[in-house]
Coordinates of C-alpha atoms and ligand atoms in Angstrom, one line a residue:
Chain A
M1 CA -50.4 -53.0 -14.4
D2 CA -53.3 -50.9 -13.2
R3 CA -54.8 -52.3 -10.1
K4 CA -58.4 -51.2 -9.7
I5 CA -60.2 -51.1 -6.3
R6 CA -63.5 -52.9 -6.6
V7 CA -66.4 -52.4 -4.2
L8 CA -69.7 -54.3 -3.7
V9 CA -72.3 -51.9 -2.4
G10 CA -74.9 -54.3 -0.9
K11 CA -78.5 -53.9 0.3
P12 CA -79.1 -56.8 2.6
G13 CA -82.6 -57.7 3.8
L14 CA -86.0 -56.2 3.3
D15 CA -84.9 -52.6 3.7
G16 CA -86.0 -50.4 0.8
H17 CA -84.0 -47.2 1.7
D18 CA -81.6 -46.9 -1.2
R19 CA -80.5 -43.2 -1.2
G20 CA -77.6 -43.8 1.2
A21 CA -76.4 -46.8 -0.9
K22 CA -76.5 -44.7 -4.0
V23 CA -74.6 -41.8 -2.4
I24 CA -71.9 -44.1 -1.2
A25 CA -71.7 -45.9 -4.6
R26 CA -71.2 -42.5 -6.4
S27 CA -68.5 -41.4 -4.0
F28 CA -66.6 -44.6 -4.5
R29 CA -66.9 -44.2 -8.2
D30 CA -65.8 -40.6 -8.1
A31 CA -62.8 -41.8 -6.2
G32 CA -61.9 -43.9 -9.2
M33 CA -63.1 -47.2 -7.8
E34 CA -65.3 -49.8 -9.6
V35 CA -68.6 -50.2 -7.8
I36 CA -70.9 -53.2 -8.2
Y37 CA -74.4 -52.3 -6.9
S38 CA -76.4 -55.3 -5.7
G39 CA -79.8 -53.8 -6.0
L40 CA -82.4 -54.0 -3.2
H41 CA -83.5 -57.0 -1.0
R42 CA -80.5 -59.3 -1.2
T43 CA -79.8 -62.2 1.2
P44 CA -76.4 -62.5 2.9
E45 CA -75.8 -65.6 0.9
E46 CA -76.4 -63.7 -2.4
L47 CA -74.1 -60.8 -1.3
A48 CA -71.3 -63.3 -0.4
R49 CA -71.6 -65.1 -3.7
M50 CA -71.5 -61.7 -5.5
A51 CA -68.4 -60.6 -3.6
V52 CA -66.6 -63.8 -4.6
E53 CA -67.6 -63.7 -8.3
E54 CA -66.9 -60.0 -8.6
D55 CA -63.6 -60.4 -6.7
V56 CA -64.1 -57.2 -4.7
D57 CA -61.7 -55.6 -2.3
V58 CA -64.6 -54.1 -0.2
V59 CA -68.1 -55.3 0.8
A60 CA -70.0 -52.1 1.8
C61 CA -73.5 -52.8 3.3
S62 CA -76.1 -50.1 3.8
I63 CA -78.8 -50.9 6.3
L64 CA -81.5 -48.5 7.7
S65 CA -84.1 -51.1 8.7
G66 CA -82.7 -51.9 12.1
A67 CA -81.9 -55.6 11.2
H68 CA -78.1 -55.0 11.2
N69 CA -77.3 -57.2 14.2
T70 CA -78.8 -60.2 12.5
L71 CA -77.9 -59.5 8.9
L72 CA -74.3 -58.2 9.1
P73 CA -72.8 -61.1 11.1
R74 CA -74.5 -63.4 8.7
V75 CA -72.9 -61.6 5.7
V76 CA -69.5 -62.1 7.3
E77 CA -70.2 -65.8 8.0
C78 CA -71.3 -66.4 4.4
L79 CA -68.2 -64.6 3.1
K80 CA -66.0 -66.9 5.1
K81 CA -67.9 -69.9 3.9
E82 CA -67.8 -68.8 0.2
K83 CA -64.1 -68.0 0.5
G84 CA -63.3 -71.2 2.4
T85 CA -61.2 -69.3 5.0
D86 CA -61.6 -67.3 8.3
E87 CA -59.0 -64.8 7.1
L88 CA -61.0 -62.6 4.8
D89 CA -59.1 -60.6 2.2
V90 CA -62.1 -58.2 1.9
L91 CA -62.8 -55.2 3.9
V92 CA -66.3 -55.3 5.4
L93 CA -68.0 -51.9 5.9
A94 CA -71.4 -50.9 7.1
G95 CA -73.4 -47.7 7.2
G96 CA -77.0 -46.4 7.5
I97 CA -79.0 -46.1 10.7
I98 CA -76.9 -48.1 13.2
P99 CA -77.0 -47.1 16.9
V100 CA -73.6 -46.5 18.5
E101 CA -74.2 -49.1 21.1
D102 CA -74.4 -51.8 18.4
V103 CA -71.1 -51.0 16.8
E104 CA -68.9 -53.0 19.3
F105 CA -71.0 -56.1 18.7
L106 CA -70.8 -55.7 14.9
K107 CA -67.0 -55.3 15.1
Q108 CA -66.7 -58.4 17.2
N109 CA -68.6 -60.2 14.5
G110 CA -66.3 -59.3 11.6
V111 CA -67.5 -55.9 10.5
D112 CA -64.4 -53.7 10.1
E113 CA -66.0 -50.3 10.4
V114 CA -69.4 -48.6 10.7
F115 CA -70.4 -45.2 9.3
G116 CA -73.6 -43.4 10.3
P117 CA -75.5 -40.4 8.9
G118 CA -73.5 -37.3 8.5
T119 CA -70.1 -39.0 7.9
S120 CA -68.3 -37.2 5.1
T121 CA -68.0 -39.4 2.1
Q122 CA -64.4 -38.2 1.8
D123 CA -63.6 -39.8 5.2
I124 CA -65.2 -43.0 4.1
V125 CA -63.1 -43.1 0.9
E126 CA -59.9 -42.3 2.8
Y127 CA -60.6 -44.9 5.4
T128 CA -61.3 -47.5 2.6
R129 CA -58.0 -46.8 0.7
A130 CA -56.0 -47.0 3.9
N131 CA -57.4 -50.2 5.1
L132 CA -57.6 -52.5 2.1
K133 CA -56.7 -56.1 2.9
R134 CA -54.9 -57.0 -0.3
Chain B
M1 CA -46.4 -71.4 -4.9
Y2 CA -46.7 -68.6 -7.4
L3 CA -50.1 -66.8 -7.5
H4 CA -50.7 -67.8 -11.1
N5 CA -50.0 -71.5 -10.3
Q6 CA -52.5 -71.3 -7.5
V7 CA -55.1 -69.7 -9.8
I8 CA -54.4 -72.3 -12.6
Q9 CA -54.9 -75.2 -10.2
G10 CA -58.1 -73.5 -9.0
L11 CA -59.3 -73.2 -12.6
R12 CA -58.6 -76.9 -13.2
D13 CA -60.5 -77.7 -10.0
R14 CA -63.4 -75.5 -11.2
K15 CA -63.2 -73.2 -8.1
R16 CA -65.2 -70.1 -8.7
A17 CA -62.9 -67.9 -6.6
A18 CA -60.1 -68.9 -8.9
L19 CA -62.0 -67.9 -12.0
A20 CA -62.9 -64.6 -10.3
R21 CA -59.3 -63.9 -9.4
A22 CA -58.1 -64.9 -12.9
V23 CA -60.5 -62.3 -14.4
T24 CA -59.1 -59.6 -12.1
L25 CA -55.5 -60.4 -13.0
V26 CA -56.3 -60.3 -16.7
E27 CA -58.3 -57.1 -16.5
D28 CA -55.6 -55.4 -14.4
G29 CA -52.9 -56.5 -16.9
S30 CA -50.9 -58.3 -14.1
E31 CA -47.7 -60.2 -15.0
H32 CA -49.5 -63.4 -13.8
A33 CA -52.1 -63.1 -16.5
Q34 CA -50.0 -64.5 -19.4
H35 CA -49.3 -67.8 -17.5
I36 CA -53.0 -68.1 -16.7
L37 CA -54.1 -67.4 -20.2
E38 CA -51.6 -69.9 -21.6
E39 CA -53.4 -72.6 -19.6
A40 CA -56.8 -71.2 -20.4
Y41 CA -56.1 -71.4 -24.1
R42 CA -55.3 -75.1 -23.6
L43 CA -58.5 -75.8 -21.7
K44 CA -61.0 -73.7 -23.8
G45 CA -63.3 -74.8 -26.6
R46 CA -66.5 -75.9 -25.1
S47 CA -68.6 -72.8 -24.6
K48 CA -71.2 -71.3 -26.9
I49 CA -70.4 -67.6 -26.8
I50 CA -73.3 -65.3 -27.2
G51 CA -72.9 -61.5 -27.6
I52 CA -75.8 -59.3 -26.5
T53 CA -75.9 -55.7 -27.8
G54 CA -78.3 -52.8 -28.2
S55 CA -79.0 -49.3 -26.9
P56 CA -79.2 -48.6 -23.2
G57 CA -82.5 -49.4 -21.6
V58 CA -83.8 -51.8 -24.3
G59 CA -83.7 -54.6 -21.6
K60 CA -80.4 -56.4 -22.2
S61 CA -79.8 -57.2 -18.6
T62 CA -83.4 -58.2 -18.0
L63 CA -83.1 -60.5 -21.0
V64 CA -79.8 -61.9 -19.5
D65 CA -81.8 -62.7 -16.4
S66 CA -84.5 -64.6 -18.3
L67 CA -81.9 -66.3 -20.6
I68 CA -80.1 -67.6 -17.5
E69 CA -83.4 -69.1 -16.4
A70 CA -84.1 -70.6 -19.8
I71 CA -80.6 -72.1 -20.0
R72 CA -80.7 -73.5 -16.5
E73 CA -84.2 -75.0 -17.1
R74 CA -82.4 -77.1 -19.8
G75 CA -79.8 -78.1 -17.3
D76 CA -76.9 -76.3 -19.0
S77 CA -74.5 -74.0 -17.1
V78 CA -73.9 -70.3 -17.9
G79 CA -71.3 -67.6 -17.3
V80 CA -72.2 -64.0 -17.8
I81 CA -69.9 -61.1 -18.5
A82 CA -71.6 -57.7 -18.3
V83 CA -69.7 -54.6 -19.4
D84 CA -70.6 -51.1 -18.3
P85 CA -68.8 -47.8 -19.1
S86 CA -66.1 -46.3 -16.9
S87 CA -66.2 -42.6 -16.1
P88 CA -63.8 -40.8 -18.4
F89 CA -63.1 -38.3 -15.7
T90 CA -62.3 -40.4 -12.6
G91 CA -61.8 -43.9 -14.1
G92 CA -64.4 -45.1 -11.7
A93 CA -67.6 -46.9 -12.6
I94 CA -71.0 -48.0 -11.3
L95 CA -71.7 -51.4 -12.6
G96 CA -75.5 -51.9 -12.2
D97 CA -76.4 -54.9 -14.3
R98 CA -76.9 -57.1 -11.3
V99 CA -79.8 -54.9 -10.3
R100 CA -81.8 -56.5 -13.1
V101 CA -80.4 -60.0 -12.8
R102 CA -82.3 -61.1 -9.7
S103 CA -82.7 -64.8 -9.8
R104 CA -80.2 -67.7 -9.6
T105 CA -77.6 -65.6 -7.9
T106 CA -76.4 -68.5 -5.7
D107 CA -77.0 -71.2 -8.3
D108 CA -73.7 -73.1 -8.8
G109 CA -74.5 -73.5 -12.5
V110 CA -74.3 -69.7 -12.9
F111 CA -71.4 -67.3 -12.7
F112 CA -71.8 -63.5 -13.2
R113 CA -69.0 -61.0 -13.6
S114 CA -69.4 -57.2 -14.1
L115 CA -66.6 -55.4 -16.0
A116 CA -65.9 -51.7 -16.5
S117 CA -64.9 -50.6 -20.0
R118 CA -61.9 -48.8 -18.6
G119 CA -61.7 -46.2 -21.4
Y120 CA -61.8 -48.7 -24.2
L121 CA -64.3 -48.0 -26.9
G122 CA -66.2 -50.5 -28.9
G123 CA -68.6 -51.8 -26.3
L124 CA -66.2 -54.1 -24.3
S125 CA -63.2 -53.6 -22.1
R126 CA -59.7 -54.0 -23.7
N127 CA -59.3 -57.5 -22.3
T128 CA -62.8 -58.9 -22.6
G129 CA -61.7 -61.3 -25.3
D130 CA -59.3 -62.9 -22.8
V131 CA -61.9 -62.9 -20.1
I132 CA -64.2 -64.8 -22.4
T133 CA -61.4 -67.4 -22.9
L134 CA -61.2 -67.8 -19.1
F135 CA -64.9 -68.4 -18.9
D136 CA -64.7 -70.9 -21.8
A137 CA -61.8 -72.7 -20.0
F138 CA -63.9 -73.0 -16.9
G139 CA -66.3 -75.0 -19.0
F140 CA -69.6 -73.2 -19.1
D141 CA -72.1 -74.5 -21.7
Y142 CA -73.0 -70.9 -22.5
V143 CA -71.1 -67.6 -22.1
L144 CA -73.3 -64.5 -22.4
V145 CA -71.6 -61.2 -23.0
E146 CA -73.6 -58.0 -22.5
T147 CA -71.9 -55.0 -24.1
V148 CA -71.9 -51.4 -22.9
G149 CA -74.8 -50.5 -25.1
T150 CA -74.1 -47.3 -26.9
G151 CA -76.2 -48.8 -29.7
Q152 CA -73.6 -47.7 -32.3
S153 CA -70.2 -48.8 -33.4
E154 CA -70.2 -51.8 -31.0
V155 CA -68.7 -54.1 -33.5
D156 CA -66.1 -55.6 -31.1
I157 CA -68.5 -58.2 -29.8
M158 CA -68.7 -59.5 -33.4
R159 CA -65.1 -60.6 -33.2
Y160 CA -65.5 -62.7 -30.1
A161 CA -69.0 -64.1 -30.2
H162 CA -70.3 -67.1 -32.1
S163 CA -73.7 -65.6 -32.2
V164 CA -74.6 -61.9 -31.9
L165 CA -78.0 -61.0 -30.5
V166 CA -79.2 -57.5 -31.2
V167 CA -81.9 -56.2 -28.9
M168 CA -84.3 -53.4 -29.7
A169 CA -87.3 -52.0 -28.0
P170 CA -90.3 -49.9 -29.1
G171 CA -90.6 -46.3 -27.9
L172 CA -86.9 -45.6 -27.5
G173 CA -86.8 -43.5 -30.7
D174 CA -83.3 -44.2 -31.8
D175 CA -83.6 -47.7 -33.2
I176 CA -84.0 -46.9 -36.8
Q177 CA -80.9 -44.8 -36.6
A178 CA -79.1 -47.7 -35.0
I179 CA -80.1 -49.8 -38.0
K180 CA -78.5 -47.3 -40.3
A181 CA -75.3 -47.3 -38.3
G182 CA -74.7 -50.9 -39.2
I183 CA -76.4 -52.8 -36.5
L184 CA -78.2 -54.8 -39.2
E185 CA -74.9 -56.3 -40.4
I186 CA -73.8 -57.5 -37.0
G187 CA -76.9 -59.4 -35.8
D188 CA -77.3 -63.1 -36.1
V189 CA -80.6 -63.0 -34.2
F190 CA -82.7 -59.9 -33.6
C191 CA -84.9 -59.4 -30.6
V192 CA -87.7 -56.9 -30.2
N193 CA -88.1 -56.7 -26.5
K194 CA -90.8 -55.0 -24.4
A195 CA -93.4 -56.6 -26.7
D196 CA -96.0 -55.7 -24.0
R197 CA -95.7 -52.2 -25.3
P198 CA -97.6 -50.7 -28.3
D199 CA -95.6 -50.5 -31.5
A200 CA -93.7 -53.7 -31.0
D201 CA -95.4 -55.3 -33.9
R202 CA -94.7 -52.3 -36.1
D203 CA -91.0 -52.5 -35.1
V204 CA -90.9 -56.2 -36.0
A205 CA -92.4 -55.4 -39.4
V206 CA -89.9 -52.6 -40.1
L207 CA -87.1 -54.9 -39.1
E208 CA -88.3 -57.8 -41.2
A209 CA -88.7 -55.5 -44.2
M210 CA -85.2 -54.2 -43.9
L211 CA -83.8 -57.7 -43.5
G212 CA -85.9 -58.7 -46.5
L213 CA -84.1 -56.3 -48.8
N214 CA -81.1 -58.6 -48.8
K215 CA -82.0 -61.7 -50.9
D216 CA -78.9 -63.8 -50.6
W217 CA -78.4 -64.4 -46.9
Q218 CA -76.4 -67.5 -46.0
W219 CA -78.3 -67.2 -42.7
R220 CA -81.4 -65.0 -42.7
P221 CA -81.4 -63.5 -39.1
P222 CA -84.7 -64.3 -37.4
V223 CA -86.6 -61.7 -35.5
V224 CA -88.1 -62.8 -32.1
K225 CA -90.5 -60.8 -29.9
T226 CA -89.9 -61.0 -26.1
V227 CA -91.2 -59.6 -22.8
A228 CA -87.9 -60.1 -20.9
S229 CA -89.4 -58.9 -17.6
Q230 CA -91.9 -61.8 -17.8
G231 CA -89.7 -64.3 -19.5
K232 CA -92.1 -64.4 -22.4
G233 CA -90.6 -65.5 -25.7
V234 CA -87.3 -66.2 -24.2
P235 CA -87.1 -70.0 -24.6
E236 CA -88.0 -69.4 -28.3
L237 CA -85.2 -66.8 -28.5
L238 CA -82.8 -69.4 -27.0
D239 CA -84.0 -71.9 -29.7
K240 CA -83.2 -69.4 -32.4
I241 CA -79.7 -68.8 -31.0
D242 CA -79.1 -72.5 -30.9
E243 CA -80.3 -72.8 -34.5
H244 CA -77.8 -70.3 -35.6
L245 CA -75.0 -72.1 -33.8
G246 CA -76.1 -75.3 -35.5
F247 CA -76.0 -73.5 -38.8
L248 CA -72.4 -72.4 -38.1
K249 CA -71.3 -75.9 -37.2
Q250 CA -72.9 -77.5 -40.2
G251 CA -71.2 -75.1 -42.6
N252 CA -67.9 -75.3 -40.9
L253 CA -68.4 -71.6 -40.3
L254 CA -67.8 -71.9 -36.5
E255 CA -64.0 -72.4 -37.1
E256 CA -64.1 -69.3 -39.2
R257 CA -65.6 -67.3 -36.4
V258 CA -63.2 -68.8 -33.9
S259 CA -60.2 -67.9 -36.1
R260 CA -61.6 -64.4 -36.5
S261 CA -61.6 -64.1 -32.7
Y262 CA -57.9 -65.2 -32.6
L263 CA -57.0 -62.6 -35.2
A264 CA -58.9 -60.0 -33.1
A265 CA -57.0 -60.9 -30.0
L266 CA -53.7 -61.0 -31.8
E267 CA -54.3 -57.7 -33.4
A268 CA -55.3 -56.1 -30.1
N269 CA -52.2 -57.4 -28.4
L270 CA -49.9 -56.4 -31.3
R271 CA -51.3 -52.9 -31.3
R272 CA -50.8 -52.5 -27.5
Q273 CA -47.3 -54.0 -27.5
T274 CA -45.9 -52.1 -30.4
V275 CA -47.3 -48.8 -29.1
E276 CA -45.9 -49.4 -25.7
H277 CA -42.5 -50.5 -27.2
V278 CA -42.1 -47.4 -29.4
L279 CA -43.3 -45.0 -26.7
S280 CA -41.1 -46.3 -24.0
K281 CA -38.0 -46.5 -26.2
S282 CA -38.4 -43.1 -27.6
R283 CA -39.3 -41.7 -24.2
S284 CA -36.2 -43.1 -22.5
D285 CA -33.7 -42.0 -25.2
G286 CA -35.2 -38.5 -25.5
S287 CA -36.4 -38.8 -29.0
L288 CA -40.0 -38.4 -27.9
D289 CA -39.3 -35.0 -26.4
C290 CA -37.3 -34.1 -29.5
A291 CA -40.2 -35.2 -31.7
L292 CA -42.7 -33.1 -29.8
K293 CA -40.5 -30.1 -30.0
Q294 CA -40.2 -30.5 -33.8
L295 CA -44.0 -30.7 -34.0
S296 CA -44.5 -27.6 -31.9
E297 CA -42.0 -25.7 -34.1
G298 CA -44.0 -26.8 -37.2
K299 CA -41.1 -28.6 -38.7
T300 CA -42.9 -31.8 -39.4
Y301 CA -46.3 -33.5 -38.9
P302 CA -47.5 -36.4 -36.7
A303 CA -47.8 -39.1 -39.4
A304 CA -44.3 -38.5 -40.7
L305 CA -42.9 -38.6 -37.2
A306 CA -44.8 -41.8 -36.4
R307 CA -43.3 -43.4 -39.4
Q308 CA -39.8 -42.3 -38.4
L309 CA -40.3 -43.7 -34.9
V310 CA -41.7 -47.0 -36.2
E311 CA -38.7 -47.4 -38.6
K312 CA -36.2 -46.5 -35.8
Y313 CA -37.6 -48.9 -33.1
L314 CA -39.4 -51.7 -35.0
C315 CA -37.4 -52.1 -38.2
S316 CA -33.9 -52.3 -36.7
G317 CA -32.2 -55.5 -37.7
V318 CA -34.4 -56.1 -40.7
Ligands
B12_401 C1 -86.1 -40.9 3.1 C2 -86.6 -41.9 4.1 C3 -87.5 -42.9 3.7 C4 -87.9 -42.9 2.2 C5 -86.9 -43.8 1.5 C6 -86.6 -43.4 0.0 C7 -85.5 -44.2 -0.6 N1 -85.7 -44.6 -1.8 O1 -84.4 -44.4 0.0 C8 -89.3 -43.7 2.3 C9 -90.4 -42.6 2.5 C10 -89.7 -44.6 1.2 C11 -89.1 -44.4 3.7 C12 -89.9 -45.5 4.0 C13 -89.8 -46.1 5.3 N2 -89.0 -45.7 6.3 CO1 -87.7 -44.4 6.2 N3 -86.6 -42.9 6.3 C14 -86.1 -41.9 5.5 C15 -85.2 -40.9 6.2 C16 -86.1 -39.7 6.5 C17 -84.0 -40.5 5.5 C18 -83.1 -41.6 4.9 C19 -82.2 -41.1 3.8 O2 -82.5 -41.3 2.6 N4 -81.2 -40.4 4.2 C20 -80.2 -39.8 3.3 C21 -79.1 -40.8 3.0 C22 -78.1 -40.2 2.0 O3 -78.5 -40.9 4.3 P1 -78.1 -42.4 4.9 O4 -78.9 -43.4 4.2 O5 -78.1 -42.3 6.3 O6 -76.6 -42.6 4.4 C23 -75.5 -41.8 4.9 C24 -74.8 -42.5 6.0 O7 -75.6 -43.3 6.8 C25 -73.8 -43.4 5.3 N5 -74.1 -44.7 4.8 C26 -75.3 -45.2 4.5 N6 -75.1 -46.5 4.0 C27 -73.8 -46.7 4.1 C28 -73.1 -47.9 3.7 C29 -71.7 -47.9 3.9 C30 -70.9 -49.1 3.6 C31 -71.1 -46.7 4.4 C32 -69.6 -46.8 4.5 C33 -71.8 -45.6 4.7 C34 -73.1 -45.6 4.6 O8 -73.4 -42.6 4.2 C35 -74.5 -41.8 3.8 C36 -74.0 -40.4 3.5 O9 -73.5 -39.8 4.6 C37 -84.9 -41.7 7.5 C38 -84.6 -40.9 8.7 C39 -83.2 -40.4 8.8 N7 -83.0 -39.1 9.1 O10 -82.2 -41.1 8.4 C40 -86.1 -42.6 7.7 C41 -85.9 -44.0 8.4 C42 -84.6 -44.6 7.9 N8 -87.1 -44.7 7.9 C43 -87.6 -45.4 8.9 C44 -88.8 -46.2 8.7 C45 -89.3 -46.9 9.9 C46 -89.4 -46.4 7.4 C47 -90.6 -47.2 7.1 C48 -90.6 -48.6 7.8 C49 -91.8 -46.4 7.5 C50 -93.2 -47.1 7.4 N9 -93.7 -47.5 8.6 O11 -93.7 -47.3 6.4 C51 -90.6 -47.3 5.6 C52 -89.9 -48.6 5.1 C53 -89.4 -48.6 3.7 C54 -88.8 -49.8 3.3 N10 -89.3 -50.5 2.3 O12 -87.8 -50.2 3.8 C55 -86.9 -45.3 10.2 C56 -86.0 -46.6 10.5 C57 -86.0 -46.9 11.9 C58 -85.0 -47.9 12.4 N11 -84.1 -48.3 11.6 O13 -85.1 -48.3 13.5 C59 -86.1 -44.0 10.0 C60 -84.7 -44.0 10.7 C61 -87.0 -42.9 10.5 C62 -87.2 -42.9 12.0 N12 -86.5 -42.1 12.7 O14 -88.0 -43.7 12.4 N13 -88.2 -43.8 4.4
GDP402 N1 -92.3 -53.1 -20.2 C1 -91.2 -53.8 -20.2 N2 -90.1 -53.3 -19.6 C2 -89.0 -54.0 -19.6 C3 -88.9 -55.3 -20.3 N3 -87.6 -55.7 -20.2 C4 -86.9 -54.8 -19.5 N4 -87.7 -53.8 -19.1 C5 -87.4 -52.6 -18.3 O1 -86.5 -51.8 -19.0 C6 -85.6 -51.1 -18.2 C7 -84.2 -51.3 -18.7 O2 -83.8 -52.6 -18.6 P1 -82.3 -53.2 -18.5 O3 -82.4 -54.6 -18.6 O4 -81.6 -52.5 -17.4 O5 -81.8 -52.6 -19.9 P2 -80.3 -52.5 -20.5 O6 -79.8 -51.2 -20.2 O7 -80.4 -52.8 -22.0 O8 -79.5 -53.6 -19.8 C8 -85.8 -51.7 -16.8 O9 -86.6 -50.8 -16.1 C9 -86.6 -53.0 -17.1 O10 -87.4 -53.3 -16.0 C10 -90.0 -55.7 -21.0 O11 -90.1 -56.8 -21.6 N5 -91.2 -55.0 -20.9
MG403 MG1 -77.6 -53.6 -18.7

């Protein structure tokens, strides 16, 4: 048996910045993971549906638009609804331009970890491997 | 309750999370997979299975998007399996077909799954045949399978699909070569996409001329022009696919294709199981090491050794 780690790299909302998402997608791929890229301008509902159908271990959202406090809790909420449980078996990560003072709020709302500009992609990969939920 | 029982119950109840998990277990080669597949083989038999192949960039994924729309317009349900290549170096993959499949993401009549080829050649992943069976068991009216898209030697889809759609596009340069490489033999329906570009009509004419060389078709593959990005020509394309399926049914040829897919699945499994059996036996009793040593000393050659190992581990007791 060859258990592959699958990751959804999602771009929620109207944000058109996609360089970070692509950098992150490539680092997960280079770490041997299978990455599904959502493409730009996805709603939280769409991302949650994708996460279920693709049966991913990780939902990784990239946001640089400033709308993270609205969009990310909504992604988590939709995931719970799609999965029919409050105990999510997916790791929810976020990155992009997210001020430190918002991180606590996001964590209280179901985001597992937040990574800003300058984080080494190796750290992100290591964190992901160590914190998978299934 | 065992995981596979949970998944099987979920499949019967048509829960999409259960289908998604079943695909993962089958793709990963989990021990639960065989129980799930046993049930899936009992449930299957409803879906029309359409393979979509052609070189990268011709617009397969965009066409999938508009085919989903056309199928849903008619009120039918559709499952999509999109295969992309894995990196041969890291085993990782970026599966990007969803970028082009924009609409109907949250439509309950649609299910989309991306697969990585995981080192398997031929345009699909090793277990795509079984994944198709899972989708069929779930009861979609249509199952669309988008292959990796090397444009060449992607004959695997032929074994599993009822209808194979070959997609081409003007201006990519390599299409005539692809025709030489045998693409002409695998298509049941041909599609010249990007018909908004110059040269589309010329490509249609070339294709028609090549198909015209053969005079005794049982089924003369039609050529359809589309602009996938605008949905143009796509309902007509779906009509042609349906026509082909009707032709198969009428001539009792559908059973032939289905039995061909059983043979393909059986063959793939036999190959894997025998190779694994011989390798693990010969590894554990030291004869693999011994064989490699003989080879490096130039005492024998691989084909002869393979025959010896097969006789030793597969023919005992005969
Ligand atoms: C390049 C850029 C653009 C390019 C985007 C090109 C593209 N295709 O991506 C263009 C010129 C198009 C652009 C446009 C705009 N931009 Co701009 N842009 C930037 C800029 C300079 C760099 C972003 C970038 O690509 N960085 C490189 C990547 C690799 O880094 P990254 O995305 O941060 O990703 C890293 C980490 O954050 C993390 N990460 C990122 N995502 C994720 C996800 C996960 C799960 C994880 C684990 C980690 C992770 O890992 C990455 C690697 O370390 C930033 C400023 C800045 N310094 O960040 C502004 C910035 C993001 N833009 C900004 C703005 C306002 C705009 C515009 C609205 C400007 C306008 N008025 O028109 C438009 C909007 C475009 C749109 N449709 O959304 C603001 C956003 C302000 C805010 N959030 O409050 C910024 C911060 C500039 C500023 N200081 O004002 N922009
Ligand atoms: N002009 C034009 N471009 C198209 C058409 N269909 C797809 N494309 C574009 O062709 C590119 C490749 O499409 P994609 O569906 O990803 O191709 P695939 O690699 O075969 O799956 C994308 O940029 C599409 O937007 C079409 O009918 N006309
Ligand atoms: Mg594609």
